Amino acid sequence: MPLTFTKQRAAYSLSKIKIKEAEYYLLDKQNLIMVKWNNYRNDFMNLEKQILINNAIQNNNRALLTGEETKFKMGESSLFLVNSREQKVLDTQEKLNEIYTKRFKTIQYLNWLVGSW
């Protein structure tokens, strides 16, 4: 029987190293998932704030459109001004829809990261 089991010791050391490598790989993946989670969560919170702001902008533009239509009915405004107010309302609605779409995608990414499909 040999006094030193160098082959077996080397194999044992190699397997220890492989286990450590797998642990580090797992930690790396966990950190990567946490970073993605935090990024998507921050995106979601920012999109919620943007929705609130753009809803207020949308309401203000509708109020301006209503006022412009009233002025037009009284003869103090032009059709060009009414059309430009309508265009602003449509632009803000389009922007709001884009934000809602981004928010929905962010929610889906968060669900995917959690694994709740």
PDB file of C-alpha atoms in Angstrom:
ATOM      1  CA  MET A   1       0.000   0.000   0.000  1.00  0.00           C
ATOM      2  CA  PRO A   2       1.523   3.365  -0.961  1.00  0.00           C
ATOM      3  CA  LEU A   3       2.380   5.797   1.787  1.00  0.00           C
ATOM      4  CA  THR A   4       0.948   8.817  -0.028  1.00  0.00           C
ATOM      5  CA  PHE A   5      -2.157   8.745  -2.105  1.00  0.00           C
ATOM      6  CA  THR A   6      -1.142  11.640  -4.351  1.00  0.00           C
ATOM      7  CA  LYS A   7      -3.571  10.806  -7.129  1.00  0.00           C
ATOM      8  CA  GLN A   8      -6.471  10.557  -4.731  1.00  0.00           C
ATOM      9  CA  ARG A   9      -5.431  13.684  -2.857  1.00  0.00           C
ATOM     10  CA  ALA A  10      -5.190  15.589  -6.135  1.00  0.00           C
ATOM     11  CA  ALA A  11      -8.608  14.322  -7.212  1.00  0.00           C
ATOM     12  CA  TYR A  12     -10.046  15.272  -3.828  1.00  0.00           C
ATOM     13  CA  SER A  13      -8.512  18.770  -4.051  1.00  0.00           C
ATOM     14  CA  LEU A  14      -9.770  19.135  -7.602  1.00  0.00           C
ATOM     15  CA  SER A  15     -13.295  18.188  -6.574  1.00  0.00           C
ATOM     16  CA  LYS A  16     -13.148  20.729  -3.712  1.00  0.00           C
ATOM     17  CA  ILE A  17     -12.109  23.388  -6.222  1.00  0.00           C
ATOM     18  CA  LYS A  18     -14.951  22.433  -8.564  1.00  0.00           C
ATOM     19  CA  ILE A  19     -17.457  22.664  -5.700  1.00  0.00           C
ATOM     20  CA  LYS A  20     -16.155  26.145  -4.811  1.00  0.00           C
ATOM     21  CA  GLU A  21     -16.357  27.137  -8.466  1.00  0.00           C
ATOM     22  CA  ALA A  22     -19.992  26.004  -8.624  1.00  0.00           C
ATOM     23  CA  GLU A  23     -20.775  27.944  -5.430  1.00  0.00           C
ATOM     24  CA  TYR A  24     -19.221  31.095  -6.891  1.00  0.00           C
ATOM     25  CA  TYR A  25     -21.115  30.589 -10.123  1.00  0.00           C
ATOM     26  CA  LEU A  26     -24.349  30.291  -8.165  1.00  0.00           C
ATOM     27  CA  LEU A  27     -23.569  33.445  -6.173  1.00  0.00           C
ATOM     28  CA  ASP A  28     -22.791  35.280  -9.404  1.00  0.00           C
ATOM     29  CA  LYS A  29     -26.145  34.256 -10.900  1.00  0.00           C
ATOM     30  CA  GLN A  30     -27.982  35.261  -7.721  1.00  0.00           C
ATOM     31  CA  ASN A  31     -26.299  38.669  -7.748  1.00  0.00           C
ATOM     32  CA  LEU A  32     -27.118  39.117 -11.418  1.00  0.00           C
ATOM     33  CA  ILE A  33     -30.784  38.341 -10.754  1.00  0.00           C
ATOM     34  CA  MET A  34     -30.854  40.761  -7.816  1.00  0.00           C
ATOM     35  CA  VAL A  35     -29.360  43.522  -9.957  1.00  0.00           C
ATOM     36  CA  LYS A  36     -31.951  42.889 -12.677  1.00  0.00           C
ATOM     37  CA  TRP A  37     -34.717  42.834 -10.069  1.00  0.00           C
ATOM     38  CA  ASN A  38     -33.595  46.159  -8.608  1.00  0.00           C
ATOM     39  CA  ASN A  39     -33.313  47.734 -12.068  1.00  0.00           C
ATOM     40  CA  TYR A  40     -36.793  46.626 -13.119  1.00  0.00           C
ATOM     41  CA  ARG A  41     -38.264  47.641  -9.768  1.00  0.00           C
ATOM     42  CA  ASN A  42     -36.712  51.109 -10.101  1.00  0.00           C
ATOM     43  CA  ASP A  43     -37.993  51.344 -13.674  1.00  0.00           C
ATOM     44  CA  PHE A  44     -41.460  50.418 -12.446  1.00  0.00           C
ATOM     45  CA  MET A  45     -41.399  53.078  -9.729  1.00  0.00           C
ATOM     46  CA  ASN A  46     -40.200  55.716 -12.208  1.00  0.00           C
ATOM     47  CA  LEU A  47     -42.892  54.745 -14.698  1.00  0.00           C
ATOM     48  CA  GLU A  48     -45.543  55.063 -11.981  1.00  0.00           C
ATOM     49  CA  LYS A  49     -44.359  58.619 -11.300  1.00  0.00           C
ATOM     50  CA  GLN A  50     -44.352  59.393 -15.021  1.00  0.00           C
ATOM     51  CA  ILE A  51     -47.918  58.106 -15.313  1.00  0.00           C
ATOM     52  CA  LEU A  52     -49.067  60.436 -12.533  1.00  0.00           C
ATOM     53  CA  ILE A  53     -47.347  63.423 -14.127  1.00  0.00           C
ATOM     54  CA  ASN A  54     -48.604  62.636 -17.631  1.00  0.00           C
ATOM     55  CA  ASN A  55     -52.150  62.108 -16.362  1.00  0.00           C
ATOM     56  CA  ALA A  56     -52.017  65.602 -14.901  1.00  0.00           C
ATOM     57  CA  ILE A  57     -50.637  66.956 -18.182  1.00  0.00           C
ATOM     58  CA  GLN A  58     -53.385  65.137 -20.092  1.00  0.00           C
ATOM     59  CA  ASN A  59     -56.092  66.619 -17.842  1.00  0.00           C
ATOM     60  CA  ASN A  60     -54.622  70.102 -18.212  1.00  0.00           C
ATOM     61  CA  ASN A  61     -54.456  69.794 -21.998  1.00  0.00           C
ATOM     62  CA  ARG A  62     -58.088  68.647 -22.099  1.00  0.00           C
ATOM     63  CA  ALA A  63     -59.079  71.634 -19.989  1.00  0.00           C
ATOM     64  CA  LEU A  64     -57.209  73.918 -22.384  1.00  0.00           C
ATOM     65  CA  LEU A  65     -58.958  72.248 -25.330  1.00  0.00           C
ATOM     66  CA  THR A  66     -62.352  72.714 -23.704  1.00  0.00           C
ATOM     67  CA  GLY A  67     -61.564  76.376 -23.063  1.00  0.00           C
ATOM     68  CA  GLU A  68     -60.356  76.856 -26.618  1.00  0.00           C
ATOM     69  CA  GLU A  69     -63.531  75.245 -27.992  1.00  0.00           C
ATOM     70  CA  THR A  70     -65.608  77.564 -25.835  1.00  0.00           C
ATOM     71  CA  LYS A  71     -63.669  80.559 -27.130  1.00  0.00           C
ATOM     72  CA  PHE A  72     -64.133  79.282 -30.695  1.00  0.00           C
ATOM     73  CA  LYS A  73     -67.901  79.013 -30.196  1.00  0.00           C
ATOM     74  CA  MET A  74     -67.940  82.593 -28.980  1.00  0.00           C
ATOM     75  CA  GLY A  75     -65.903  83.699 -32.004  1.00  0.00           C
ATOM     76  CA  GLU A  76     -62.745  84.695 -30.117  1.00  0.00           C
ATOM     77  CA  SER A  77     -60.526  81.868 -31.364  1.00  0.00           C
ATOM     78  CA  SER A  78     -59.571  80.227 -34.632  1.00  0.00           C
ATOM     79  CA  LEU A  79     -59.885  76.696 -35.883  1.00  0.00           C
ATOM     80  CA  PHE A  80     -56.091  76.494 -36.018  1.00  0.00           C
ATOM     81  CA  LEU A  81     -55.832  77.000 -32.247  1.00  0.00           C
ATOM     82  CA  VAL A  82     -58.523  74.398 -31.592  1.00  0.00           C
ATOM     83  CA  ASN A  83     -56.720  71.930 -33.841  1.00  0.00           C
ATOM     84  CA  SER A  84     -53.374  72.582 -32.170  1.00  0.00           C
ATOM     85  CA  ARG A  85     -54.959  71.988 -28.735  1.00  0.00           C
ATOM     86  CA  GLU A  86     -56.482  68.749 -30.015  1.00  0.00           C
ATOM     87  CA  GLN A  87     -53.096  67.718 -31.365  1.00  0.00           C
ATOM     88  CA  LYS A  88     -51.522  68.330 -27.949  1.00  0.00           C
ATOM     89  CA  VAL A  89     -54.204  66.181 -26.308  1.00  0.00           C
ATOM     90  CA  LEU A  90     -53.539  63.392 -28.800  1.00  0.00           C
ATOM     91  CA  ASP A  91     -49.765  63.658 -28.341  1.00  0.00           C
ATOM     92  CA  THR A  92     -50.016  63.421 -24.587  1.00  0.00           C
ATOM     93  CA  GLN A  93     -52.414  60.478 -24.872  1.00  0.00           C
ATOM     94  CA  GLU A  94     -49.939  58.714 -27.172  1.00  0.00           C
ATOM     95  CA  LYS A  95     -47.117  59.362 -24.693  1.00  0.00           C
ATOM     96  CA  LEU A  96     -49.276  58.049 -21.867  1.00  0.00           C
ATOM     97  CA  ASN A  97     -50.033  54.879 -23.825  1.00  0.00           C
ATOM     98  CA  GLU A  98     -46.306  54.333 -24.419  1.00  0.00           C
ATOM     99  CA  ILE A  99     -45.629  54.680 -20.704  1.00  0.00           C
ATOM    100  CA  TYR A 100     -48.414  52.221 -19.884  1.00  0.00           C
ATOM    101  CA  THR A 101     -46.889  49.762 -22.360  1.00  0.00           C
ATOM    102  CA  LYS A 102     -43.432  50.126 -20.798  1.00  0.00           C
ATOM    103  CA  ARG A 103     -44.972  49.638 -17.358  1.00  0.00           C
ATOM    104  CA  PHE A 104     -46.735  46.474 -18.480  1.00  0.00           C
ATOM    105  CA  LYS A 105     -43.477  45.102 -19.919  1.00  0.00           C
ATOM    106  CA  THR A 106     -41.662  45.915 -16.685  1.00  0.00           C
ATOM    107  CA  ILE A 107     -44.322  44.092 -14.661  1.00  0.00           C
ATOM    108  CA  GLN A 108     -43.936  41.072 -16.940  1.00  0.00           C
ATOM    109  CA  TYR A 109     -40.145  41.118 -16.523  1.00  0.00           C
ATOM    110  CA  LEU A 110     -40.551  41.288 -12.746  1.00  0.00           C
ATOM    111  CA  ASN A 111     -42.960  38.348 -12.826  1.00  0.00           C
ATOM    112  CA  TRP A 112     -40.524  36.435 -15.000  1.00  0.00           C
ATOM    113  CA  LEU A 113     -37.645  37.098 -12.599  1.00  0.00           C
ATOM    114  CA  VAL A 114     -39.716  35.936  -9.656  1.00  0.00           C
ATOM    115  CA  GLY A 115     -40.834  32.914 -11.614  1.00  0.00           C
ATOM    116  CA  SER A 116     -44.557  33.409 -11.089  1.00  0.00           C
ATOM    117  CA  TRP A 117     -45.810  32.442 -14.518  1.00  0.00           C
TER     118      TRP A 117
END
